[in-house]
Coordinates of C-alpha atoms in Angstrom, one line a residue:
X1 CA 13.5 -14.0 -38.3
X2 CA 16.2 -11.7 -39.6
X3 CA 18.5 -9.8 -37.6
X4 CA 17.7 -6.7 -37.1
X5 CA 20.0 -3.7 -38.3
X6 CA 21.4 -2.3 -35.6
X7 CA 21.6 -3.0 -32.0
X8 CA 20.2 -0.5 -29.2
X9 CA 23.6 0.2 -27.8
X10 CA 25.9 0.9 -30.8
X11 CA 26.3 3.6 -33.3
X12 CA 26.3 2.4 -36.7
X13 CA 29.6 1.1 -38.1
X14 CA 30.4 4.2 -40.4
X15 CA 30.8 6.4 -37.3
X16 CA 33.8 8.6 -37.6
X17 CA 35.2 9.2 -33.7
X18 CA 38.5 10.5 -32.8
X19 CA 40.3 14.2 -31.9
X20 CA 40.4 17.6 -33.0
X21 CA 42.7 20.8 -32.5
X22 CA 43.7 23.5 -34.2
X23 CA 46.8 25.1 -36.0
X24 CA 47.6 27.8 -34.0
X25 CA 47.3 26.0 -30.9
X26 CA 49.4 23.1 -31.5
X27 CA 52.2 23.8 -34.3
X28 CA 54.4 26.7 -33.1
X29 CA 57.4 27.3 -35.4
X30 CA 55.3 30.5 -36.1
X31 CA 58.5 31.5 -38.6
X32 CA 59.3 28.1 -40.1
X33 CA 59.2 27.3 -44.0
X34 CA 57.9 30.7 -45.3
X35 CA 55.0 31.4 -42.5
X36 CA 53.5 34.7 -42.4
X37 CA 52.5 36.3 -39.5
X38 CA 48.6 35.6 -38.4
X39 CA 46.5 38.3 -36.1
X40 CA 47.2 35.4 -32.9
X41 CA 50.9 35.8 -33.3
X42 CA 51.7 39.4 -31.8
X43 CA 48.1 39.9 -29.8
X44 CA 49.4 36.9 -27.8
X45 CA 52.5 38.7 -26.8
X46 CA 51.2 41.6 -25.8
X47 CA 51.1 41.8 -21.4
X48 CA 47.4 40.8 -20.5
X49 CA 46.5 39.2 -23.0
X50 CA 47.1 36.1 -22.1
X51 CA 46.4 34.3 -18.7
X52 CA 50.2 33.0 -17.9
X53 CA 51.9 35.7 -20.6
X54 CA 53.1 32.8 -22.7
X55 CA 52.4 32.7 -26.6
X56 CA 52.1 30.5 -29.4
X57 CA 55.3 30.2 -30.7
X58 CA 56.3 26.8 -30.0
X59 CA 52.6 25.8 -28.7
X60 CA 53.1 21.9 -28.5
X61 CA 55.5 21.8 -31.0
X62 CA 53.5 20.1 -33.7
X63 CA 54.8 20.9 -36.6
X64 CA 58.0 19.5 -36.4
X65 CA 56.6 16.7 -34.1
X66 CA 53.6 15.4 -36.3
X67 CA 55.0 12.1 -36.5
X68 CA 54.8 11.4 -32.3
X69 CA 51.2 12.8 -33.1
X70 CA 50.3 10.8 -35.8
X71 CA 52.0 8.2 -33.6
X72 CA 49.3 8.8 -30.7
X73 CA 46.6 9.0 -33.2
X74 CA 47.3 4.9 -34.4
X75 CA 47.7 3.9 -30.9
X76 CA 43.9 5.3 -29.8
X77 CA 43.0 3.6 -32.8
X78 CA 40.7 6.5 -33.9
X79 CA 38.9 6.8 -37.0
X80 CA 39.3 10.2 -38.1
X81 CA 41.1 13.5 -37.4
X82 CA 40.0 16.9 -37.1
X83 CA 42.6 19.7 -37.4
X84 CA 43.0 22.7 -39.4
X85 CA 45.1 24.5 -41.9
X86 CA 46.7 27.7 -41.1
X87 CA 45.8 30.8 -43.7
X88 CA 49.2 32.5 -43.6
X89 CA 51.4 28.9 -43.9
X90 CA 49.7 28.8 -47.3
X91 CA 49.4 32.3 -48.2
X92 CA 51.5 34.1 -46.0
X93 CA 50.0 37.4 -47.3
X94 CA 46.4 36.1 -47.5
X95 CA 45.2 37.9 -50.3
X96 CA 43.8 36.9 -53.3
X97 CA 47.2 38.2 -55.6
X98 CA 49.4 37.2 -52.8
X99 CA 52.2 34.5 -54.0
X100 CA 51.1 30.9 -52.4
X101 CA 54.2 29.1 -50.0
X102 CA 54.8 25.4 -51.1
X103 CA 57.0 24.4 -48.3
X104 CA 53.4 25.3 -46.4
X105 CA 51.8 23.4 -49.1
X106 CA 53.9 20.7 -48.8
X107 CA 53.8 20.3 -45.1
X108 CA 50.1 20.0 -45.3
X109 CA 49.7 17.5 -47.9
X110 CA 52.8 15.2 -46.7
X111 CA 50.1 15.4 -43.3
X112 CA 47.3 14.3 -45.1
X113 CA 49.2 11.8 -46.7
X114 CA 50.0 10.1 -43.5
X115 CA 47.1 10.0 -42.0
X116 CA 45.2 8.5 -44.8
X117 CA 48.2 5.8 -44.7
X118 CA 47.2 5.1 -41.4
X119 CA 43.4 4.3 -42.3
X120 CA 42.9 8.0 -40.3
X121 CA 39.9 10.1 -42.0
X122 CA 41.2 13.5 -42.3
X123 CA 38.8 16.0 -41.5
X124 CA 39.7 19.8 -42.3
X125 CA 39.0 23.4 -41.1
X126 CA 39.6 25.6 -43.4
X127 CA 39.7 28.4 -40.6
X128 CA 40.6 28.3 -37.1
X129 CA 40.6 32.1 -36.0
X130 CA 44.1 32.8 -37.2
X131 CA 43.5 35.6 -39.8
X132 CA 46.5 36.6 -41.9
X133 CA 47.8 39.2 -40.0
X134 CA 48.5 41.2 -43.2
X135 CA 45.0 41.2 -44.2
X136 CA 43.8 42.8 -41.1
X137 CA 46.5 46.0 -41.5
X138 CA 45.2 46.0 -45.0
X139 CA 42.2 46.4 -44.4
X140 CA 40.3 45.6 -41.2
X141 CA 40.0 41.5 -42.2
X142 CA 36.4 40.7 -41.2
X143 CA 35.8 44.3 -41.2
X144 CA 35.7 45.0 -44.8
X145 CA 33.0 42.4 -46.8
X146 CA 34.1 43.0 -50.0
X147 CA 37.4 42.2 -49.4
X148 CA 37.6 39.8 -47.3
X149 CA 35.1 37.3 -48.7
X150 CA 37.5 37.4 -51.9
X151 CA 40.2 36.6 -50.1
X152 CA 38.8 34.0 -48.8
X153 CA 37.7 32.4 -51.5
X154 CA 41.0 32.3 -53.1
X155 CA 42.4 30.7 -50.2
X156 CA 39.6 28.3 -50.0
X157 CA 40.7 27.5 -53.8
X158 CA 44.2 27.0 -53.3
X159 CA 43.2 24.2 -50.2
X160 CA 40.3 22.4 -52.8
X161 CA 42.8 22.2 -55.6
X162 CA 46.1 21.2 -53.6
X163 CA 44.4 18.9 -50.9
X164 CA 41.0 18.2 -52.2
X165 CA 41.7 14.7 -53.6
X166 CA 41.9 13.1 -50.5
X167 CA 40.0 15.4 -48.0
X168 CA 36.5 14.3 -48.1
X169 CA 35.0 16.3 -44.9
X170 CA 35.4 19.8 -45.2
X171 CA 34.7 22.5 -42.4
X172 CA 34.8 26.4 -43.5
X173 CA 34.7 28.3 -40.3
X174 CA 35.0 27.2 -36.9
X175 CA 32.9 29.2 -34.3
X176 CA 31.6 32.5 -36.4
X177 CA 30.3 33.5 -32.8
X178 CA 33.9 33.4 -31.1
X179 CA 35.1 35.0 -34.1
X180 CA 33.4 38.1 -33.9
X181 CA 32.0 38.6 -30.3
X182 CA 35.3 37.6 -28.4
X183 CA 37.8 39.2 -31.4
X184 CA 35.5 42.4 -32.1
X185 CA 33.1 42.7 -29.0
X186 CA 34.6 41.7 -26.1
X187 CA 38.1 42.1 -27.5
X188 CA 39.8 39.1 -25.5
X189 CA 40.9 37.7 -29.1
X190 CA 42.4 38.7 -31.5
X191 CA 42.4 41.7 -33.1
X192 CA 41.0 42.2 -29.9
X193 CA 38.8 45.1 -30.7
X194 CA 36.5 46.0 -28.2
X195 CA 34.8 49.4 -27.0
X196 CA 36.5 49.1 -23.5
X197 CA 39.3 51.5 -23.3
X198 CA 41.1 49.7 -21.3
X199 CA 41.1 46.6 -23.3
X200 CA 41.2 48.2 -27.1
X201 CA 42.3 51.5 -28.1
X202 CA 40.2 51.1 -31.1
X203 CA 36.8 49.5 -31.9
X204 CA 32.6 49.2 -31.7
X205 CA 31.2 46.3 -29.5
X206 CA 27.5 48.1 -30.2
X207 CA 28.1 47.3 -34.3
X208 CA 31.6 45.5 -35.2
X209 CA 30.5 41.9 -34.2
X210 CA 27.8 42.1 -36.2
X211 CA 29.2 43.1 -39.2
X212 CA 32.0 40.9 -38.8
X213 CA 29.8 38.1 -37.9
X214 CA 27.7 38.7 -41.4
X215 CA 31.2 38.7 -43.4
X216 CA 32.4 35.2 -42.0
X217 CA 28.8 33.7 -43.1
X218 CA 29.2 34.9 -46.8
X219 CA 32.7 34.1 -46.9
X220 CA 31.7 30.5 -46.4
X221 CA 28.8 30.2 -48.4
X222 CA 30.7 31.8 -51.7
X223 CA 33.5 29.1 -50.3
X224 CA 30.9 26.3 -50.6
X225 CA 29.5 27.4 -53.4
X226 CA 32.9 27.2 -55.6
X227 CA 33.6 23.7 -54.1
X228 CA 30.2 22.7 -55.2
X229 CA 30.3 24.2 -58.8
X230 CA 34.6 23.4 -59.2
X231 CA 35.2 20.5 -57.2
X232 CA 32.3 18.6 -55.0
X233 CA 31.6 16.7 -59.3
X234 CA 35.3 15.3 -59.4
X235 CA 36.5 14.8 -55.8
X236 CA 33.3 13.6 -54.4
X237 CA 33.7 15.6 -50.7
X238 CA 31.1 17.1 -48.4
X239 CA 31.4 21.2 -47.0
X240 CA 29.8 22.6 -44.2
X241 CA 30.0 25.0 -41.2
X242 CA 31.1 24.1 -37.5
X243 CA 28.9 26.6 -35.1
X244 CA 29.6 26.9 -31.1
X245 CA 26.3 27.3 -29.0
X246 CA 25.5 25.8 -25.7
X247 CA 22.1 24.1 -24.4
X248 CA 20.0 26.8 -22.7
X249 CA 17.3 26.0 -20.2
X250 CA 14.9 27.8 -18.7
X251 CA 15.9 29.1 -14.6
X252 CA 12.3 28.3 -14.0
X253 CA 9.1 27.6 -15.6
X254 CA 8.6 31.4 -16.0
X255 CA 7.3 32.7 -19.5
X256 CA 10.0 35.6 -19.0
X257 CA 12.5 33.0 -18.7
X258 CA 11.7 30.9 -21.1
X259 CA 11.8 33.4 -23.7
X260 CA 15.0 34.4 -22.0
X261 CA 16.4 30.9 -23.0
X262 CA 15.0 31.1 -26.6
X263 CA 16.8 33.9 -27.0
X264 CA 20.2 32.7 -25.7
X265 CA 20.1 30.6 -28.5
X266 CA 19.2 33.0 -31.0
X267 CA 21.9 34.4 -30.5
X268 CA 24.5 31.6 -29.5
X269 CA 23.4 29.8 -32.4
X270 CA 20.8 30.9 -34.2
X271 CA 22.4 34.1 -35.5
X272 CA 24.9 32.3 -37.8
X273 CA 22.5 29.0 -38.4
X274 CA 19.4 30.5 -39.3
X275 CA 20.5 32.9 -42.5
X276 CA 22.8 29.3 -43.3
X277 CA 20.0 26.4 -43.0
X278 CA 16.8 28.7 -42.5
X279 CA 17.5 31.5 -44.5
X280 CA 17.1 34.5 -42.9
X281 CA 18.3 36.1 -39.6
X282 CA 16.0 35.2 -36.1
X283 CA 13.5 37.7 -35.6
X284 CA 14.7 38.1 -32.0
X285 CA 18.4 39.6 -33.6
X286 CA 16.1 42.5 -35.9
X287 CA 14.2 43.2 -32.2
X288 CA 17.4 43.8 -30.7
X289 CA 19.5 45.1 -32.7
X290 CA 17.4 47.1 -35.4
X291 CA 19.7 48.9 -38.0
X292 CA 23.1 47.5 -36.8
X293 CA 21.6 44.0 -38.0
X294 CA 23.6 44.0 -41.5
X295 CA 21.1 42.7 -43.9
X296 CA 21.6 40.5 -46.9
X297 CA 20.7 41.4 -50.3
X298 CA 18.5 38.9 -52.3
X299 CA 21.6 37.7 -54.2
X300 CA 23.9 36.9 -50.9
X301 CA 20.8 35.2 -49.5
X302 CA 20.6 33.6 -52.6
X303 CA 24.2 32.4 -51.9
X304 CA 23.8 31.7 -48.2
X305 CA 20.6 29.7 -47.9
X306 CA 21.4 26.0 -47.9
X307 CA 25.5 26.5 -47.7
X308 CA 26.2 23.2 -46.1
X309 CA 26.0 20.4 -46.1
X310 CA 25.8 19.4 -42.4
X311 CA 25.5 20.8 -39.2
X312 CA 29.2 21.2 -37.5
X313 CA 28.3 21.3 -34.0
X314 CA 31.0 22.4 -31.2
X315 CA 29.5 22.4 -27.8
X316 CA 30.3 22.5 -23.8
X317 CA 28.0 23.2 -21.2
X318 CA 24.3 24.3 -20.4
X319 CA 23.3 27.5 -19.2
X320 CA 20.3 28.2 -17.1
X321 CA 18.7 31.5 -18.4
X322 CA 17.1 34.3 -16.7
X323 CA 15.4 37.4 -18.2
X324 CA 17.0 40.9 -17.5
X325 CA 20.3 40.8 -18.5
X326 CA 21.9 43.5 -20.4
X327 CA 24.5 41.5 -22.6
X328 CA 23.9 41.3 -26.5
X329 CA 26.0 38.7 -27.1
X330 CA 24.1 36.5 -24.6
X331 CA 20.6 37.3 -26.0
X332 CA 19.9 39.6 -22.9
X333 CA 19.4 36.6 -20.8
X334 CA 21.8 36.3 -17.5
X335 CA 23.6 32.7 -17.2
X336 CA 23.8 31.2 -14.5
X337 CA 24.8 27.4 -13.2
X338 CA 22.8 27.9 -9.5
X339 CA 19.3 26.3 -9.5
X340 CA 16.8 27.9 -7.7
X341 CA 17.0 25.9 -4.8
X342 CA 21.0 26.6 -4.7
X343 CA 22.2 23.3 -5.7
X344 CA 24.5 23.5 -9.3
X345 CA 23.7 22.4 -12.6
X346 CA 26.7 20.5 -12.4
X347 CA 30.8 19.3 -12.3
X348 CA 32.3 22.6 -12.3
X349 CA 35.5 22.9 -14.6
X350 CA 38.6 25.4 -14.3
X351 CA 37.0 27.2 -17.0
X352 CA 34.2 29.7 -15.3
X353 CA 31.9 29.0 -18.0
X354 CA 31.8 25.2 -18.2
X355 CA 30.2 22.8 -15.9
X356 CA 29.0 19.0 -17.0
X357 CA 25.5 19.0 -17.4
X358 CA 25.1 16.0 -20.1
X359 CA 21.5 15.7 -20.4
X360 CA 21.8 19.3 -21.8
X361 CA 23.8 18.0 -24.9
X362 CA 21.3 15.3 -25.4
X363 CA 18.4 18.2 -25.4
X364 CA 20.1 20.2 -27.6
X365 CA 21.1 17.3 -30.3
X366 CA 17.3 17.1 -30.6
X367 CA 16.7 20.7 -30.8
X368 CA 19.2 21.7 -33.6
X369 CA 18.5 18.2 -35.5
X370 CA 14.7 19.3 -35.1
X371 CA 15.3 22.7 -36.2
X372 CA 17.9 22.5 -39.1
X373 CA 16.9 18.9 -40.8
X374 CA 20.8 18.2 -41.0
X375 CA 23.3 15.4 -40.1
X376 CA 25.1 16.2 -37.3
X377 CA 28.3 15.9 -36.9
X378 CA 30.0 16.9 -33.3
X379 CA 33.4 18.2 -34.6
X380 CA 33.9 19.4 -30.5
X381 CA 33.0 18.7 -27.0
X382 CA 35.6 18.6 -24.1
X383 CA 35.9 19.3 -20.4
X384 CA 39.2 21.4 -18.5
X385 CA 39.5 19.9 -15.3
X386 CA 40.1 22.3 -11.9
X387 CA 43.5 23.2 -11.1
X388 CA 44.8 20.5 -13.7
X389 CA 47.6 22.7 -14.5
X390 CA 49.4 23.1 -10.6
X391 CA 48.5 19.1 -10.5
X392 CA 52.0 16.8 -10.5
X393 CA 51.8 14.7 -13.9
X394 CA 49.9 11.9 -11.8
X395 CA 47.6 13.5 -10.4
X396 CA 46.9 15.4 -14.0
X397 CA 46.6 11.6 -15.6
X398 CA 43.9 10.8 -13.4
X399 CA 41.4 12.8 -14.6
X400 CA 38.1 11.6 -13.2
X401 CA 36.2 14.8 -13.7
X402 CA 36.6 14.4 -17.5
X403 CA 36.0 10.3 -17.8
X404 CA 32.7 11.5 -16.1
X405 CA 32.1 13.9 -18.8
X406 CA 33.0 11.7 -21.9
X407 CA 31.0 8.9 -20.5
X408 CA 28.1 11.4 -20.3
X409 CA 28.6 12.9 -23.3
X410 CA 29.0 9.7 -25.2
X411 CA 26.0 8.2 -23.7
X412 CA 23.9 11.1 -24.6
X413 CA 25.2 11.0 -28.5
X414 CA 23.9 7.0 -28.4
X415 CA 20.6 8.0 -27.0
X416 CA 19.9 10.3 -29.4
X417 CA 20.5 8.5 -32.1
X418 CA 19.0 5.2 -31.2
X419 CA 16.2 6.2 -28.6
X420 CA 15.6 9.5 -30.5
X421 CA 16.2 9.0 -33.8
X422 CA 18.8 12.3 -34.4
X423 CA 21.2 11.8 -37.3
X424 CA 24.5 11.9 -35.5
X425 CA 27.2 10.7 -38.0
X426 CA 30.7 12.1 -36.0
X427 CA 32.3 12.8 -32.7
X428 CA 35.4 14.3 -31.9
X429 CA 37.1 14.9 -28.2
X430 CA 38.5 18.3 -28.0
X431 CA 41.8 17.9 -27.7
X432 CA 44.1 15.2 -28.8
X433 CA 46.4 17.2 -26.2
X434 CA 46.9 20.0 -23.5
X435 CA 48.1 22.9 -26.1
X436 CA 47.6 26.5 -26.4
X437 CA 44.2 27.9 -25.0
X438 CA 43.9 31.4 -26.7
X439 CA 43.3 33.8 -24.0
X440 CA 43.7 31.6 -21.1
X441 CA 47.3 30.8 -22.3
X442 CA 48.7 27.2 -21.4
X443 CA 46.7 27.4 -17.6
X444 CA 43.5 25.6 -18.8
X445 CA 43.9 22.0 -19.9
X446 CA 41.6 20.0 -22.5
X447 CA 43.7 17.5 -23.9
X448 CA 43.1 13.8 -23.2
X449 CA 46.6 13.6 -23.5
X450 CA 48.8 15.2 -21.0
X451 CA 51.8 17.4 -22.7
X452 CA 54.7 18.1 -20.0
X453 CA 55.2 21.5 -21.8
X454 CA 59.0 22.1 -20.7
X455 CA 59.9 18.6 -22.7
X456 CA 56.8 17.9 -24.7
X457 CA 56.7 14.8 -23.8
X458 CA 52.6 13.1 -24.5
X459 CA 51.3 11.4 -21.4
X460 CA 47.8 9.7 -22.1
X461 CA 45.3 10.7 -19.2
X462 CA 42.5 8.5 -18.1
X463 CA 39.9 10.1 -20.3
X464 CA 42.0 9.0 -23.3
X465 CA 41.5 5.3 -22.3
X466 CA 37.6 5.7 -21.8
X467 CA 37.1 7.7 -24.8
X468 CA 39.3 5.1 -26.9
X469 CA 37.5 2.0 -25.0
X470 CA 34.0 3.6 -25.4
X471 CA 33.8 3.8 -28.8
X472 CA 35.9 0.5 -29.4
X473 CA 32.8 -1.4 -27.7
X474 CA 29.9 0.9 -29.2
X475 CA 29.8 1.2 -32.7
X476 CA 28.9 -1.8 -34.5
X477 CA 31.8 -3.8 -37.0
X478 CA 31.7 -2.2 -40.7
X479 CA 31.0 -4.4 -43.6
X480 CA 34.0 -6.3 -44.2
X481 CA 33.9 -5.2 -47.9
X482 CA 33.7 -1.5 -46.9
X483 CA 36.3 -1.6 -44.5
X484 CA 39.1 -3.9 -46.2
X485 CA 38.1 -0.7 -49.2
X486 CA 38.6 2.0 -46.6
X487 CA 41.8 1.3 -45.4
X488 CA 43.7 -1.1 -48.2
X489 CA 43.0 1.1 -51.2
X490 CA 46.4 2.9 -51.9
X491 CA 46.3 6.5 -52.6
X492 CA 48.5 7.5 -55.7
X493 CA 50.5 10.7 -55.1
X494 CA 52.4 10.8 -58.3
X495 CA 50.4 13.6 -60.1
X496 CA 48.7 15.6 -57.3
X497 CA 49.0 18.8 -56.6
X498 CA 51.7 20.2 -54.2
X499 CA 52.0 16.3 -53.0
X500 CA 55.9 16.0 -52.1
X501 CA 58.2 13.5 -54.2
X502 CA 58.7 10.4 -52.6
X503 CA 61.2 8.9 -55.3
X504 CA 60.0 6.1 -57.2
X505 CA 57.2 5.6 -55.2
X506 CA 53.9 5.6 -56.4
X507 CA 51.4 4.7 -53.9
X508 CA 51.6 5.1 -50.1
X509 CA 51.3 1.8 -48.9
X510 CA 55.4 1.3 -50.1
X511 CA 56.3 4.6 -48.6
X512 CA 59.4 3.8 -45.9
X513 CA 59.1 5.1 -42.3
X514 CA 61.5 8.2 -41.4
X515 CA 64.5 7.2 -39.0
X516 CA 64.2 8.2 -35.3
X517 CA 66.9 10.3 -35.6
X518 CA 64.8 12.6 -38.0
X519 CA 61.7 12.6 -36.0
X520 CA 61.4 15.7 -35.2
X521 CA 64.1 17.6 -37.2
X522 CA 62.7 17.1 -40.9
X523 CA 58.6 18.1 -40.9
X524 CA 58.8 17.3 -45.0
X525 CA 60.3 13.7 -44.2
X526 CA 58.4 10.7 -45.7
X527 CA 55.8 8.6 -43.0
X528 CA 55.9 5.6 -41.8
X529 CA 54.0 2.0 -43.1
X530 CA 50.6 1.2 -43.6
X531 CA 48.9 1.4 -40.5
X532 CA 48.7 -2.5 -39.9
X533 CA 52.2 -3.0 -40.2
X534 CA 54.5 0.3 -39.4
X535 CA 56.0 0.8 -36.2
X536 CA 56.5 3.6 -34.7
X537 CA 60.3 5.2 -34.4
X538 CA 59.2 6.9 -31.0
X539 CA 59.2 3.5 -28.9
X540 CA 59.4 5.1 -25.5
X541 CA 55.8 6.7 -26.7
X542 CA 54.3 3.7 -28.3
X543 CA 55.5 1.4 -25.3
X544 CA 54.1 4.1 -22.8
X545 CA 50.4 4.3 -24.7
X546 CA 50.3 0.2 -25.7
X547 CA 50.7 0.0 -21.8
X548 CA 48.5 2.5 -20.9
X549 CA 45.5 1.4 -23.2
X550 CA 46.0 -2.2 -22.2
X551 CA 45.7 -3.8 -25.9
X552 CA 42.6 -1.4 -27.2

């Protein structure tokens, strides 16, 4: 009898697994190399803004500290890598006729470079909330349609054509809902419009989401649609879309309620995925909202339907729904995390919104998978542990509250895909490490690595072991064709785009290691070896996670 294909508790062996973050919250050096200012850099500064009153200046440091990083990356032995590019490192202006930075250039690709030296999978947002802060004096950023989608565009041009042979996963956007209900609604983002007089001196909550929200969904489908027509022939990559939306149930069995959960997602979700995979906008949004619904013509429809490729799914929590609330953004339905019979949903986390309820993220796997008829891939899911932040560096390492969430999280990916037959094809932890949490400042922790933010020294917590075991043991062994492919191929840098000199070297497989004395003084340095052979120059680091993950 022949074996069968797969076995009931593995994920197939072309899984991709590993961490995310984001520019803003982990680079700093906000005026290094040519940087322009983005709309995150003097919002954060402002008092109130921001939890602690701290900003993201030096953040964790990551720009000049990549190596460590990449460093951490090879000893969790991950498979891929989400992070994303900042807009005003590589257009410090923005605009489509603004001059491009090649030092910002450069620092980007030399990153790609190493990871893919490493056997890492780099996988790239394109945006991460941090709008050049010249386009928004210009001319209200996501404000203004016509310009902005341009804009864009051009930007989105400049990343296919400088980075675009050898990034292969593409996300646009990341979290159109944040975007525009937190940065124009409620105003706790930036630009941080809001109608609250006390928060914002200036904006609509009643109209400027929603036209903000319908400008971020044809900026990335005219992005995807000049990769697909320019560059998806010759470089072979995929493009989609990363939404945020949480599970919603039902508070009881209640028809007023269960519509109440239906149209928490609506809204959570379906307002950005429905015009993207469906088509058009969820008849619940029209009810609501009436004229300020912006509507597409036929041609941006035309444009919009189909514009990715997968479905980028970032997710949390569950919400239990009730019918009668008055928030927009929350489909009218009240949250809650109290059962009726007073007992909670579950785990409750430092943030106030977030409690571990993993048989939601299983249910809503299904639902999306059911709905939109699209590979998933999971680009976030994470947990901030109570009080981790006034926790001594032990205590903070031994994060049980989160190793209960991974496991359940991970768990529920494997069911779906095995016992429920939901295309899940990625999965990455937010965050590689404790960094800067918008709003909430440095208070709220999600890394799985600790950061001591006075020295930035990395400490691997608990949850970084589990995640990094977990997967180790559950997705089955590649083809030994395809993987000796995958990570001995060299990658020729002579003639690309923006790729930095590296003297007579002409793949990356000879490229030397930087000295430890450069570490974290020269960010346009050349990396280390291949990924079976280099050593790393921060030995105190390497020592610490080789110890700490026991051989994984």
């Amino acid at each position: 009898m022949a074996a069968p294909p797969h076995t009931q508790d593995k994920l197939p062996g072309d899984f991709l697994w590993g961490f995310a973050t984001a520019s803003f919250q982990i680079e700093g050096s906000t005026d290094a190399d040519g940087r322009g200012k983005s709309i995150w850099d003097d919002f954060a500064k402002q008092p109130g803004k921001t939890l602690d009153g701290r900003d993201g200046d030096v953040a964790t440091d990551s720009y000049r500290r990549w190596q460590a990083d990449l460093d951490l990356l090879v000893a969790y032995g991950v498979r891929s890598y989400r992070f994303s590019l900042a807009w005003s490192r590589i257009i410090p202006l923005g605009g489509r006729a603004d001059p491009v930075n090649e030092a910002g250039i450069r620092w980007y690709s030399d990153f790609i470079d190493a990871l893919l030296e490493r056997g890492i999978v780099p996988f790239v947002t394109i945006y991460h909330w941090d709008l050049p802060q010249a386009l928004h004096n210009r001319y209200g950023g996501w404000l203004n349609k016509d310009e902005i989608v341009q804009d864009y565009v051009r930007y989105s041009r400049v990343c296919f054509e400088r980075f675009g042979d050898r990034v292969k996963h593409w996300l646009t956007m990341n979290e159109p809902w944040c975007i525009s209900v937190l940065g124009y609604g409620r105003g706790v983002f930036a630009p941080g419009r809001s109608s609250d007089r006390m928060r914002s001196p200036e904006g609509d909550s009643s109209t400027e989401p929603w036209i903000a929200g319908h400008s971020v969904i044809l900026a990335h489908a005219h992005a995807v649609q000049l990769y697909r027509s320019e560059f998806k022939a010759a470089q072979g990559g995929q493009i989609g879309i990363t939404l945020n939306g949480d599970w919603a149930l039902p508070y009881d069995d209640s028809p007023q309620n269960i519509a109440a959960a239906q149209h928490a997602l609506d809204v959570a979700i379906g307002w950005f995925a429905d015009p993207i995979y469906l088509g058009y906008y969820p008849a619940y949004l029209h009810e609501m909202l009436g004229a300020r619904l912006p509507a597409f013509t036929p041609e941006e429809l035309a444009v919009v339907k189909g514009s990715s490729d997968f479905y980028g799914m970032n997710t949390y929590t569950t919400n239990l729904c009730k019918a009668g609330g008055e928030d927009e953004f929350q489909g009218r339905a009240e949250y809650t995390f109290t059962r009726p019979d007073g007992t909670q949903l579950g785990t409750q986390a430092h943030c106030a919104w977030l409690q571990d309820y993993p048989q939601g993220f299983r249910e809503l796997l299904n639902y999306l998978y059911k709905r939109y008829r699209k590979p998933i891939y999971v680009t976030e899911n994470g947990f901030a542990v109570k009080d981790e932040n006034s926790m001594s560096i032990e205590q903070a390492l031994a994060d049980a509250d989160r190793v209960q969430y991974f496991r359940g999280a991970c768990q529920s990916v494997l069911a779906a895909v095995r016992e429920d037959g939901v295309d899940v094809r990625a999965y990455f932890a937010w965050s590689l490490l404790d960094n800067f949490e918008w709003a909430d400042g440095y208070v709220t922790r999600f890394g799985l690595t600790y950061v001591d933010y006075e020295t930035q020294e990395r400490f691997p917590k608990d949850s970084a072991k589990f995640v990094c075991q977990w997967f180790k043991e559950h997705i089955e062994p590649e083809e030994k064709e395809d993987e000796d492919k995958r990570r001995d191929e060299p990658v020729t840098v002579e003639q690309r785009p923006g790729a930095a000199s590296r003297g007579t070297s002409s793949t990356l497989g000879s490229a030397k290691a930087a000295p430890a004395s450069k570490q974290n003084g020269d960010a346009h340095s050349s990396n280390g070896r291949a990924r079976r052979t280099r050593k790393s120059p921060i030995a105190r680091l390497t020592a610490y996670v080789s110890a700490f993950l026991g051989g994984l």
